[in-house]
Amino acid sequence: MIVPLSDPLTFMLILMATILLIFLSRELKKPFIAALPLAVFLILAIVYCVQLGMPELEAYKDMIVNCIALDFIMIFISFFSYLWVDDISCRFYKKKSIDNSLDWFWKNV
């Protein structure tokens, strides 16, 4: 079964759901909520890569490649949002973070 992320309506719905989960995790200061979309997109990327190698899905190759590209974009967004919410929760609960995960990113920007 192919989840068509390359369909604009499906992509917008998934993007809105991801953004809502990110803001929910920020408000509740629970980074594991922001990690849920990251895990889902990683699993989808693995499934798409497996489907790319199946000869019976050769007709859907272009759609699967587009889905993989959009999936990597969503992985990028989800990963940095997870790091952001984790930093917020560490500051709120006054926990010592192992490393300041986003400091390297903001120094280069």
PDB file of N, CA and C in Angstrom, residues 10-109:
ATOM      1  N   THR A  10      -3.119  15.601   0.626  1.00  0.00           N
ATOM      2  CA  THR A  10      -2.582  14.714   1.659  1.00  0.00           C
ATOM      3  C   THR A  10      -1.369  15.343   2.336  1.00  0.00           C
ATOM      4  N   PHE A  11      -0.503  15.951   1.532  1.00  0.00           N
ATOM      5  CA  PHE A  11       0.691  16.585   2.099  1.00  0.00           C
ATOM      6  C   PHE A  11       0.311  17.735   3.017  1.00  0.00           C
ATOM      7  N   MET A  12      -0.656  18.553   2.620  1.00  0.00           N
ATOM      8  CA  MET A  12      -1.068  19.680   3.472  1.00  0.00           C
ATOM      9  C   MET A  12      -1.693  19.187   4.777  1.00  0.00           C
ATOM     10  N   LEU A  13      -2.486  18.122   4.716  1.00  0.00           N
ATOM     11  CA  LEU A  13      -3.082  17.570   5.935  1.00  0.00           C
ATOM     12  C   LEU A  13      -2.012  17.005   6.873  1.00  0.00           C
ATOM     13  N   ILE A  14      -1.042  16.300   6.312  1.00  0.00           N
ATOM     14  CA  ILE A  14       0.028  15.742   7.135  1.00  0.00           C
ATOM     15  C   ILE A  14       0.905  16.856   7.696  1.00  0.00           C
ATOM     16  N   LEU A  15       1.154  17.891   6.905  1.00  0.00           N
ATOM     17  CA  LEU A  15       1.932  19.027   7.386  1.00  0.00           C
ATOM     18  C   LEU A  15       1.215  19.744   8.530  1.00  0.00           C
ATOM     19  N   MET A  16      -0.095  19.948   8.395  1.00  0.00           N
ATOM     20  CA  MET A  16      -0.856  20.596   9.472  1.00  0.00           C
ATOM     21  C   MET A  16      -0.870  19.734  10.731  1.00  0.00           C
ATOM     22  N   ALA A  17      -1.018  18.414  10.574  1.00  0.00           N
ATOM     23  CA  ALA A  17      -1.003  17.528  11.740  1.00  0.00           C
ATOM     24  C   ALA A  17       0.356  17.554  12.431  1.00  0.00           C
ATOM     25  N   THR A  18       1.424  17.604  11.649  1.00  0.00           N
ATOM     26  CA  THR A  18       2.769  17.668  12.219  1.00  0.00           C
ATOM     27  C   THR A  18       2.976  18.975  12.971  1.00  0.00           C
ATOM     28  N   ILE A  19       2.546  20.071  12.385  1.00  0.00           N
ATOM     29  CA  ILE A  19       2.683  21.378  13.045  1.00  0.00           C
ATOM     30  C   ILE A  19       1.871  21.422  14.331  1.00  0.00           C
ATOM     31  N   LEU A  20       0.672  20.857  14.307  1.00  0.00           N
ATOM     32  CA  LEU A  20      -0.145  20.812  15.522  1.00  0.00           C
ATOM     33  C   LEU A  20       0.514  19.976  16.613  1.00  0.00           C
ATOM     34  N   LEU A  21       1.114  18.851  16.238  1.00  0.00           N
ATOM     35  CA  LEU A  21       1.808  18.031  17.235  1.00  0.00           C
ATOM     36  C   LEU A  21       3.034  18.752  17.794  1.00  0.00           C
ATOM     37  N   ILE A  22       3.718  19.510  16.951  1.00  0.00           N
ATOM     38  CA  ILE A  22       4.881  20.265  17.421  1.00  0.00           C
ATOM     39  C   ILE A  22       4.455  21.337  18.418  1.00  0.00           C
ATOM     40  N   PHE A  23       3.393  22.066  18.108  1.00  0.00           N
ATOM     41  CA  PHE A  23       2.927  23.095  19.041  1.00  0.00           C
ATOM     42  C   PHE A  23       2.340  22.487  20.307  1.00  0.00           C
ATOM     43  N   LEU A  24       1.702  21.327  20.200  1.00  0.00           N
ATOM     44  CA  LEU A  24       1.207  20.640  21.389  1.00  0.00           C
ATOM     45  C   LEU A  24       2.371  20.227  22.282  1.00  0.00           C
ATOM     46  N   SER A  25       3.427  19.692  21.685  1.00  0.00           N
ATOM     47  CA  SER A  25       4.576  19.282  22.494  1.00  0.00           C
ATOM     48  C   SER A  25       5.283  20.488  23.106  1.00  0.00           C
ATOM     49  N   ARG A  26       5.266  21.620  22.407  1.00  0.00           N
ATOM     50  CA  ARG A  26       5.876  22.832  22.967  1.00  0.00           C
ATOM     51  C   ARG A  26       5.067  23.333  24.157  1.00  0.00           C
ATOM     52  N   GLU A  27       3.743  23.320  24.042  1.00  0.00           N
ATOM     53  CA  GLU A  27       2.905  23.797  25.142  1.00  0.00           C
ATOM     54  C   GLU A  27       2.970  22.872  26.351  1.00  0.00           C
ATOM     55  N   LEU A  28       3.000  21.563  26.095  1.00  0.00           N
ATOM     56  CA  LEU A  28       3.067  20.609  27.203  1.00  0.00           C
ATOM     57  C   LEU A  28       4.497  20.359  27.680  1.00  0.00           C
ATOM     58  N   LYS A  29       5.468  20.854  26.895  1.00  0.00           N
ATOM     59  CA  LYS A  29       6.887  20.679  27.183  1.00  0.00           C
ATOM     60  C   LYS A  29       7.251  19.201  27.301  1.00  0.00           C
ATOM     61  N   LYS A  30       6.747  18.435  26.343  1.00  0.00           N
ATOM     62  CA  LYS A  30       7.009  16.997  26.258  1.00  0.00           C
ATOM     63  C   LYS A  30       7.613  16.694  24.891  1.00  0.00           C
ATOM     64  N   PRO A  31       8.925  16.522  24.806  1.00  0.00           N
ATOM     65  CA  PRO A  31       9.556  16.324  23.494  1.00  0.00           C
ATOM     66  C   PRO A  31       9.198  15.014  22.811  1.00  0.00           C
ATOM     67  N   PHE A  32       8.716  14.026  23.552  1.00  0.00           N
ATOM     68  CA  PHE A  32       8.374  12.775  22.902  1.00  0.00           C
ATOM     69  C   PHE A  32       7.190  12.929  21.956  1.00  0.00           C
ATOM     70  N   ILE A  33       6.347  13.937  22.191  1.00  0.00           N
ATOM     71  CA  ILE A  33       5.228  14.186  21.269  1.00  0.00           C
ATOM     72  C   ILE A  33       5.759  14.671  19.921  1.00  0.00           C
ATOM     73  N   ALA A  34       6.807  15.475  19.945  1.00  0.00           N
ATOM     74  CA  ALA A  34       7.430  15.934  18.700  1.00  0.00           C
ATOM     75  C   ALA A  34       8.219  14.817  18.034  1.00  0.00           C
ATOM     76  N   ALA A  35       8.584  13.797  18.793  1.00  0.00           N
ATOM     77  CA  ALA A  35       9.319  12.674  18.214  1.00  0.00           C
ATOM     78  C   ALA A  35       8.396  11.703  17.484  1.00  0.00           C
ATOM     79  N   LEU A  36       7.105  11.750  17.760  1.00  0.00           N
ATOM     80  CA  LEU A  36       6.167  10.850  17.078  1.00  0.00           C
ATOM     81  C   LEU A  36       6.143  11.067  15.573  1.00  0.00           C
ATOM     82  N   PRO A  37       5.980  12.308  15.083  1.00  0.00           N
ATOM     83  CA  PRO A  37       6.019  12.470  13.621  1.00  0.00           C
ATOM     84  C   PRO A  37       7.374  12.084  13.028  1.00  0.00           C
ATOM     85  N   LEU A  38       8.447  12.329  13.771  1.00  0.00           N
ATOM     86  CA  LEU A  38       9.770  11.947  13.287  1.00  0.00           C
ATOM     87  C   LEU A  38       9.850  10.437  13.080  1.00  0.00           C
ATOM     88  N   ALA A  39       9.349   9.682  14.042  1.00  0.00           N
ATOM     89  CA  ALA A  39       9.362   8.220  13.928  1.00  0.00           C
ATOM     90  C   ALA A  39       8.480   7.750  12.766  1.00  0.00           C
ATOM     91  N   VAL A  40       7.321   8.380  12.619  1.00  0.00           N
ATOM     92  CA  VAL A  40       6.415   7.994  11.535  1.00  0.00           C
ATOM     93  C   VAL A  40       7.046   8.270  10.175  1.00  0.00           C
ATOM     94  N   PHE A  41       7.676   9.419  10.022  1.00  0.00           N
ATOM     95  CA  PHE A  41       8.290   9.757   8.739  1.00  0.00           C
ATOM     96  C   PHE A  41       9.508   8.880   8.449  1.00  0.00           C
ATOM     97  N   LEU A  42      10.242   8.493   9.475  1.00  0.00           N
ATOM     98  CA  LEU A  42      11.355   7.570   9.264  1.00  0.00           C
ATOM     99  C   LEU A  42      10.853   6.204   8.810  1.00  0.00           C
ATOM    100  N   ILE A  43       9.773   5.728   9.420  1.00  0.00           N
ATOM    101  CA  ILE A  43       9.186   4.451   9.014  1.00  0.00           C
ATOM    102  C   ILE A  43       8.652   4.542   7.587  1.00  0.00           C
ATOM    103  N   LEU A  44       7.996   5.647   7.258  1.00  0.00           N
ATOM    104  CA  LEU A  44       7.499   5.827   5.892  1.00  0.00           C
ATOM    105  C   LEU A  44       8.641   5.859   4.879  1.00  0.00           C
ATOM    106  N   ALA A  45       9.754   6.480   5.223  1.00  0.00           N
ATOM    107  CA  ALA A  45      10.899   6.521   4.314  1.00  0.00           C
ATOM    108  C   ALA A  45      11.436   5.116   4.060  1.00  0.00           C
ATOM    109  N   ILE A  46      11.487   4.308   5.098  1.00  0.00           N
ATOM    110  CA  ILE A  46      11.952   2.924   4.939  1.00  0.00           C
ATOM    111  C   ILE A  46      10.983   2.144   4.056  1.00  0.00           C
ATOM    112  N   VAL A  47       9.687   2.315   4.303  1.00  0.00           N
ATOM    113  CA  VAL A  47       8.676   1.615   3.498  1.00  0.00           C
ATOM    114  C   VAL A  47       8.752   2.044   2.040  1.00  0.00           C
ATOM    115  N   TYR A  48       8.915   3.346   1.792  1.00  0.00           N
ATOM    116  CA  TYR A  48       9.020   3.820   0.411  1.00  0.00           C
ATOM    117  C   TYR A  48      10.264   3.264  -0.282  1.00  0.00           C
ATOM    118  N   CYS A  49      11.359   3.193   0.436  1.00  0.00           N
ATOM    119  CA  CYS A  49      12.582   2.650  -0.165  1.00  0.00           C
ATOM    120  C   CYS A  49      12.424   1.172  -0.501  1.00  0.00           C
ATOM    121  N   VAL A  50      11.725   0.439   0.351  1.00  0.00           N
ATOM    122  CA  VAL A  50      11.457  -0.975   0.053  1.00  0.00           C
ATOM    123  C   VAL A  50      10.528  -1.073  -1.154  1.00  0.00           C
ATOM    124  N   GLN A  51       9.509  -0.228  -1.207  1.00  0.00           N
ATOM    125  CA  GLN A  51       8.583  -0.258  -2.335  1.00  0.00           C
ATOM    126  C   GLN A  51       9.251   0.157  -3.638  1.00  0.00           C
ATOM    127  N   LEU A  52      10.276   0.983  -3.547  1.00  0.00           N
ATOM    128  CA  LEU A  52      11.000   1.406  -4.741  1.00  0.00           C
ATOM    129  C   LEU A  52      11.701   0.230  -5.407  1.00  0.00           C
ATOM    130  N   GLY A  53      12.093  -0.749  -4.618  1.00  0.00           N
ATOM    131  CA  GLY A  53      12.773  -1.923  -5.156  1.00  0.00           C
ATOM    132  C   GLY A  53      11.852  -3.020  -5.640  1.00  0.00           C
ATOM    133  N   MET A  54      10.553  -2.895  -5.417  1.00  0.00           N
ATOM    134  CA  MET A  54       9.610  -3.932  -5.842  1.00  0.00           C
ATOM    135  C   MET A  54       9.296  -3.793  -7.331  1.00  0.00           C
ATOM    136  N   PRO A  55       9.465  -4.871  -8.079  1.00  0.00           N
ATOM    137  CA  PRO A  55       9.219  -4.772  -9.526  1.00  0.00           C
ATOM    138  C   PRO A  55       7.736  -4.573  -9.873  1.00  0.00           C
ATOM    139  N   GLU A  56       6.831  -5.022  -9.034  1.00  0.00           N
ATOM    140  CA  GLU A  56       5.401  -4.859  -9.343  1.00  0.00           C
ATOM    141  C   GLU A  56       4.919  -3.422  -9.166  1.00  0.00           C
ATOM    142  N   LEU A  57       5.702  -2.588  -8.504  1.00  0.00           N
ATOM    143  CA  LEU A  57       5.340  -1.180  -8.322  1.00  0.00           C
ATOM    144  C   LEU A  57       6.159  -0.262  -9.237  1.00  0.00           C
ATOM    145  N   GLU A  58       6.678  -0.801 -10.319  1.00  0.00           N
ATOM    146  CA  GLU A  58       7.497  -0.025 -11.254  1.00  0.00           C
ATOM    147  C   GLU A  58       6.706   1.126 -11.875  1.00  0.00           C
ATOM    148  N   ALA A  59       5.409   0.959 -12.034  1.00  0.00           N
ATOM    149  CA  ALA A  59       4.581   2.008 -12.632  1.00  0.00           C
ATOM    150  C   ALA A  59       4.452   3.216 -11.704  1.00  0.00           C
ATOM    151  N   TYR A  60       4.639   3.013 -10.422  1.00  0.00           N
ATOM    152  CA  TYR A  60       4.500   4.088  -9.435  1.00  0.00           C
ATOM    153  C   TYR A  60       5.844   4.678  -9.017  1.00  0.00           C
ATOM    154  N   LYS A  61       6.899   4.413  -9.792  1.00  0.00           N
ATOM    155  CA  LYS A  61       8.256   4.825  -9.402  1.00  0.00           C
ATOM    156  C   LYS A  61       8.375   6.331  -9.209  1.00  0.00           C
ATOM    157  N   ASP A  62       7.813   7.125 -10.120  1.00  0.00           N
ATOM    158  CA  ASP A  62       7.911   8.584  -9.988  1.00  0.00           C
ATOM    159  C   ASP A  62       7.198   9.087  -8.742  1.00  0.00           C
ATOM    160  N   MET A  63       6.028   8.525  -8.455  1.00  0.00           N
ATOM    161  CA  MET A  63       5.286   8.940  -7.266  1.00  0.00           C
ATOM    162  C   MET A  63       6.043   8.559  -5.993  1.00  0.00           C
ATOM    163  N   ILE A  64       6.649   7.383  -5.980  1.00  0.00           N
ATOM    164  CA  ILE A  64       7.387   6.937  -4.799  1.00  0.00           C
ATOM    165  C   ILE A  64       8.619   7.812  -4.574  1.00  0.00           C
ATOM    166  N   VAL A  65       9.302   8.186  -5.652  1.00  0.00           N
ATOM    167  CA  VAL A  65      10.473   9.064  -5.518  1.00  0.00           C
ATOM    168  C   VAL A  65      10.052  10.435  -4.980  1.00  0.00           C
ATOM    169  N   ASN A  66       8.930  10.962  -5.454  1.00  0.00           N
ATOM    170  CA  ASN A  66       8.421  12.235  -4.925  1.00  0.00           C
ATOM    171  C   ASN A  66       8.042  12.109  -3.453  1.00  0.00           C
ATOM    172  N   CYS A  67       7.452  10.980  -3.094  1.00  0.00           N
ATOM    173  CA  CYS A  67       7.085  10.752  -1.694  1.00  0.00           C
ATOM    174  C   CYS A  67       8.321  10.673  -0.805  1.00  0.00           C
ATOM    175  N   ILE A  68       9.385  10.049  -1.299  1.00  0.00           N
ATOM    176  CA  ILE A  68      10.625   9.962  -0.526  1.00  0.00           C
ATOM    177  C   ILE A  68      11.215  11.362  -0.321  1.00  0.00           C
ATOM    178  N   ALA A  69      11.187  12.181  -1.366  1.00  0.00           N
ATOM    179  CA  ALA A  69      11.725  13.546  -1.241  1.00  0.00           C
ATOM    180  C   ALA A  69      10.934  14.364  -0.222  1.00  0.00           C
ATOM    181  N   LEU A  70       9.617  14.290  -0.281  1.00  0.00           N
ATOM    182  CA  LEU A  70       8.788  15.015   0.687  1.00  0.00           C
ATOM    183  C   LEU A  70       8.960  14.443   2.095  1.00  0.00           C
ATOM    184  N   ASP A  71       9.185  13.149   2.166  1.00  0.00           N
ATOM    185  CA  ASP A  71       9.400  12.505   3.456  1.00  0.00           C
ATOM    186  C   ASP A  71      10.694  12.999   4.103  1.00  0.00           C
ATOM    187  N   PHE A  72      11.745  13.175   3.311  1.00  0.00           N
ATOM    188  CA  PHE A  72      12.993  13.700   3.858  1.00  0.00           C
ATOM    189  C   PHE A  72      12.840  15.140   4.327  1.00  0.00           C
ATOM    190  N   ILE A  73      12.043  15.914   3.641  1.00  0.00           N
ATOM    191  CA  ILE A  73      11.769  17.288   4.088  1.00  0.00           C
ATOM    192  C   ILE A  73      11.055  17.262   5.437  1.00  0.00           C
ATOM    193  N   MET A  74      10.083  16.379   5.578  1.00  0.00           N
ATOM    194  CA  MET A  74       9.346  16.282   6.834  1.00  0.00           C
ATOM    195  C   MET A  74      10.228  15.724   7.958  1.00  0.00           C
ATOM    196  N   ILE A  75      11.156  14.833   7.635  1.00  0.00           N
ATOM    197  CA  ILE A  75      12.107  14.339   8.639  1.00  0.00           C
ATOM    198  C   ILE A  75      12.974  15.489   9.130  1.00  0.00           C
ATOM    199  N   PHE A  76      13.428  16.328   8.220  1.00  0.00           N
ATOM    200  CA  PHE A  76      14.246  17.493   8.582  1.00  0.00           C
ATOM    201  C   PHE A  76      13.469  18.422   9.512  1.00  0.00           C
ATOM    202  N   ILE A  77      12.232  18.738   9.161  1.00  0.00           N
ATOM    203  CA  ILE A  77      11.399  19.621   9.992  1.00  0.00           C
ATOM    204  C   ILE A  77      11.141  18.992  11.359  1.00  0.00           C
ATOM    205  N   SER A  78      10.797  17.716  11.371  1.00  0.00           N
ATOM    206  CA  SER A  78      10.479  17.030  12.628  1.00  0.00           C
ATOM    207  C   SER A  78      11.703  16.912  13.533  1.00  0.00           C
ATOM    208  N   PHE A  79      12.863  16.668  12.941  1.00  0.00           N
ATOM    209  CA  PHE A  79      14.079  16.517  13.745  1.00  0.00           C
ATOM    210  C   PHE A  79      14.437  17.828  14.443  1.00  0.00           C
ATOM    211  N   PHE A  80      14.433  18.931  13.713  1.00  0.00           N
ATOM    212  CA  PHE A  80      14.780  20.201  14.334  1.00  0.00           C
ATOM    213  C   PHE A  80      13.704  20.672  15.307  1.00  0.00           C
ATOM    214  N   SER A  81      12.463  20.337  15.048  1.00  0.00           N
ATOM    215  CA  SER A  81      11.422  20.700  16.015  1.00  0.00           C
ATOM    216  C   SER A  81      11.564  19.871  17.286  1.00  0.00           C
ATOM    217  N   TYR A  82      11.968  18.606  17.154  1.00  0.00           N
ATOM    218  CA  TYR A  82      12.213  17.794  18.346  1.00  0.00           C
ATOM    219  C   TYR A  82      13.348  18.387  19.179  1.00  0.00           C
ATOM    220  N   LEU A  83      14.431  18.796  18.515  1.00  0.00           N
ATOM    221  CA  LEU A  83      15.542  19.403  19.246  1.00  0.00           C
ATOM    222  C   LEU A  83      15.119  20.702  19.922  1.00  0.00           C
ATOM    223  N   TRP A  84      14.291  21.472  19.248  1.00  0.00           N
ATOM    224  CA  TRP A  84      13.798  22.741  19.789  1.00  0.00           C
ATOM    225  C   TRP A  84      12.947  22.509  21.031  1.00  0.00           C
ATOM    226  N   VAL A  85      12.007  21.579  20.953  1.00  0.00           N
ATOM    227  CA  VAL A  85      11.130  21.298  22.093  1.00  0.00           C
ATOM    228  C   VAL A  85      11.921  20.671  23.234  1.00  0.00           C
ATOM    229  N   ASP A  86      12.903  19.842  22.917  1.00  0.00           N
ATOM    230  CA  ASP A  86      13.748  19.268  23.954  1.00  0.00           C
ATOM    231  C   ASP A  86      14.520  20.354  24.693  1.00  0.00           C
ATOM    232  N   ASP A  87      15.016  21.332  23.973  1.00  0.00           N
ATOM    233  CA  ASP A  87      15.714  22.458  24.593  1.00  0.00           C
ATOM    234  C   ASP A  87      14.770  23.266  25.474  1.00  0.00           C
ATOM    235  N   ILE A  88      13.551  23.493  25.011  1.00  0.00           N
ATOM    236  CA  ILE A  88      12.550  24.225  25.807  1.00  0.00           C
ATOM    237  C   ILE A  88      12.222  23.477  27.089  1.00  0.00           C
ATOM    238  N   SER A  89      12.032  22.167  26.983  1.00  0.00           N
ATOM    239  CA  SER A  89      11.675  21.391  28.178  1.00  0.00           C
ATOM    240  C   SER A  89      12.837  21.319  29.159  1.00  0.00           C
ATOM    241  N   CYS A  90      14.071  21.243  28.671  1.00  0.00           N
ATOM    242  CA  CYS A  90      15.228  21.234  29.578  1.00  0.00           C
ATOM    243  C   CYS A  90      15.344  22.553  30.327  1.00  0.00           C
ATOM    244  N   ARG A  91      15.093  23.643  29.647  1.00  0.00           N
ATOM    245  CA  ARG A  91      15.147  24.949  30.329  1.00  0.00           C
ATOM    246  C   ARG A  91      14.001  25.103  31.324  1.00  0.00           C
ATOM    247  N   PHE A  92      12.803  24.614  30.962  1.00  0.00           N
ATOM    248  CA  PHE A  92      11.643  24.769  31.840  1.00  0.00           C
ATOM    249  C   PHE A  92      11.797  23.941  33.114  1.00  0.00           C
ATOM    250  N   TYR A  93      12.221  22.684  32.956  1.00  0.00           N
ATOM    251  CA  TYR A  93      12.364  21.804  34.115  1.00  0.00           C
ATOM    252  C   TYR A  93      13.733  21.926  34.768  1.00  0.00           C
ATOM    253  N   LYS A  94      14.564  22.853  34.260  1.00  0.00           N
ATOM    254  CA  LYS A  94      15.902  23.104  34.786  1.00  0.00           C
ATOM    255  C   LYS A  94      16.730  21.822  34.847  1.00  0.00           C
ATOM    256  N   LYS A  95      16.600  21.043  33.775  1.00  0.00           N
ATOM    257  CA  LYS A  95      17.401  19.838  33.638  1.00  0.00           C
ATOM    258  C   LYS A  95      18.645  20.179  32.841  1.00  0.00           C
ATOM    259  N   LYS A  96      19.702  19.480  33.175  1.00  0.00           N
ATOM    260  CA  LYS A  96      20.930  19.692  32.421  1.00  0.00           C
ATOM    261  C   LYS A  96      20.853  18.855  31.147  1.00  0.00           C
ATOM    262  N   SER A  97      20.963  19.537  30.045  1.00  0.00           N
ATOM    263  CA  SER A  97      20.976  18.847  28.762  1.00  0.00           C
ATOM    264  C   SER A  97      22.369  18.283  28.519  1.00  0.00           C
ATOM    265  N   ILE A  98      22.435  17.142  27.867  1.00  0.00           N
ATOM    266  CA  ILE A  98      23.732  16.531  27.587  1.00  0.00           C
ATOM    267  C   ILE A  98      24.563  17.460  26.722  1.00  0.00           C
ATOM    268  N   ASP A  99      23.919  18.018  25.729  1.00  0.00           N
ATOM    269  CA  ASP A  99      24.568  19.020  24.891  1.00  0.00           C
ATOM    270  C   ASP A  99      23.491  19.984  24.413  1.00  0.00           C
ATOM    271  N   ASN A 100      23.900  21.154  24.060  1.00  0.00           N
ATOM    272  CA  ASN A 100      22.955  22.107  23.492  1.00  0.00           C
ATOM    273  C   ASN A 100      22.852  21.803  22.004  1.00  0.00           C
ATOM    274  N   SER A 101      21.884  20.982  21.661  1.00  0.00           N
ATOM    275  CA  SER A 101      21.804  20.413  20.331  1.00  0.00           C
ATOM    276  C   SER A 101      21.609  21.447  19.236  1.00  0.00           C
ATOM    277  N   LEU A 102      20.949  22.534  19.543  1.00  0.00           N
ATOM    278  CA  LEU A 102      20.690  23.524  18.504  1.00  0.00           C
ATOM    279  C   LEU A 102      21.721  24.639  18.463  1.00  0.00           C
ATOM    280  N   ASP A 103      22.622  24.698  19.429  1.00  0.00           N
ATOM    281  CA  ASP A 103      23.624  25.770  19.427  1.00  0.00           C
ATOM    282  C   ASP A 103      24.515  25.723  18.188  1.00  0.00           C
ATOM    283  N   TRP A 104      24.897  24.520  17.772  1.00  0.00           N
ATOM    284  CA  TRP A 104      25.730  24.421  16.575  1.00  0.00           C
ATOM    285  C   TRP A 104      24.986  24.911  15.343  1.00  0.00           C
ATOM    286  N   PHE A 105      23.671  24.703  15.329  1.00  0.00           N
ATOM    287  CA  PHE A 105      22.870  25.138  14.176  1.00  0.00           C
ATOM    288  C   PHE A 105      22.747  26.656  14.136  1.00  0.00           C
ATOM    289  N   TRP A 106      22.456  27.278  15.273  1.00  0.00           N
ATOM    290  CA  TRP A 106      22.243  28.720  15.299  1.00  0.00           C
ATOM    291  C   TRP A 106      23.539  29.504  15.126  1.00  0.00           C
ATOM    292  N   LYS A 107      24.656  28.922  15.499  1.00  0.00           N
ATOM    293  CA  LYS A 107      25.938  29.597  15.300  1.00  0.00           C
ATOM    294  C   LYS A 107      26.302  29.691  13.832  1.00  0.00           C
ATOM    295  N   ASN A 108      25.854  28.718  13.040  1.00  0.00           N
ATOM    296  CA  ASN A 108      26.168  28.699  11.613  1.00  0.00           C
ATOM    297  C   ASN A 108      25.180  29.497  10.794  1.00  0.00           C
ATOM    298  N   VAL A 109      24.058  29.852  11.357  1.00  0.00           N
ATOM    299  CA  VAL A 109      23.036  30.587  10.594  1.00  0.00           C
ATOM    300  C   VAL A 109      23.298  32.070  10.638  1.00  0.00           C
TER     301      VAL A 109
END
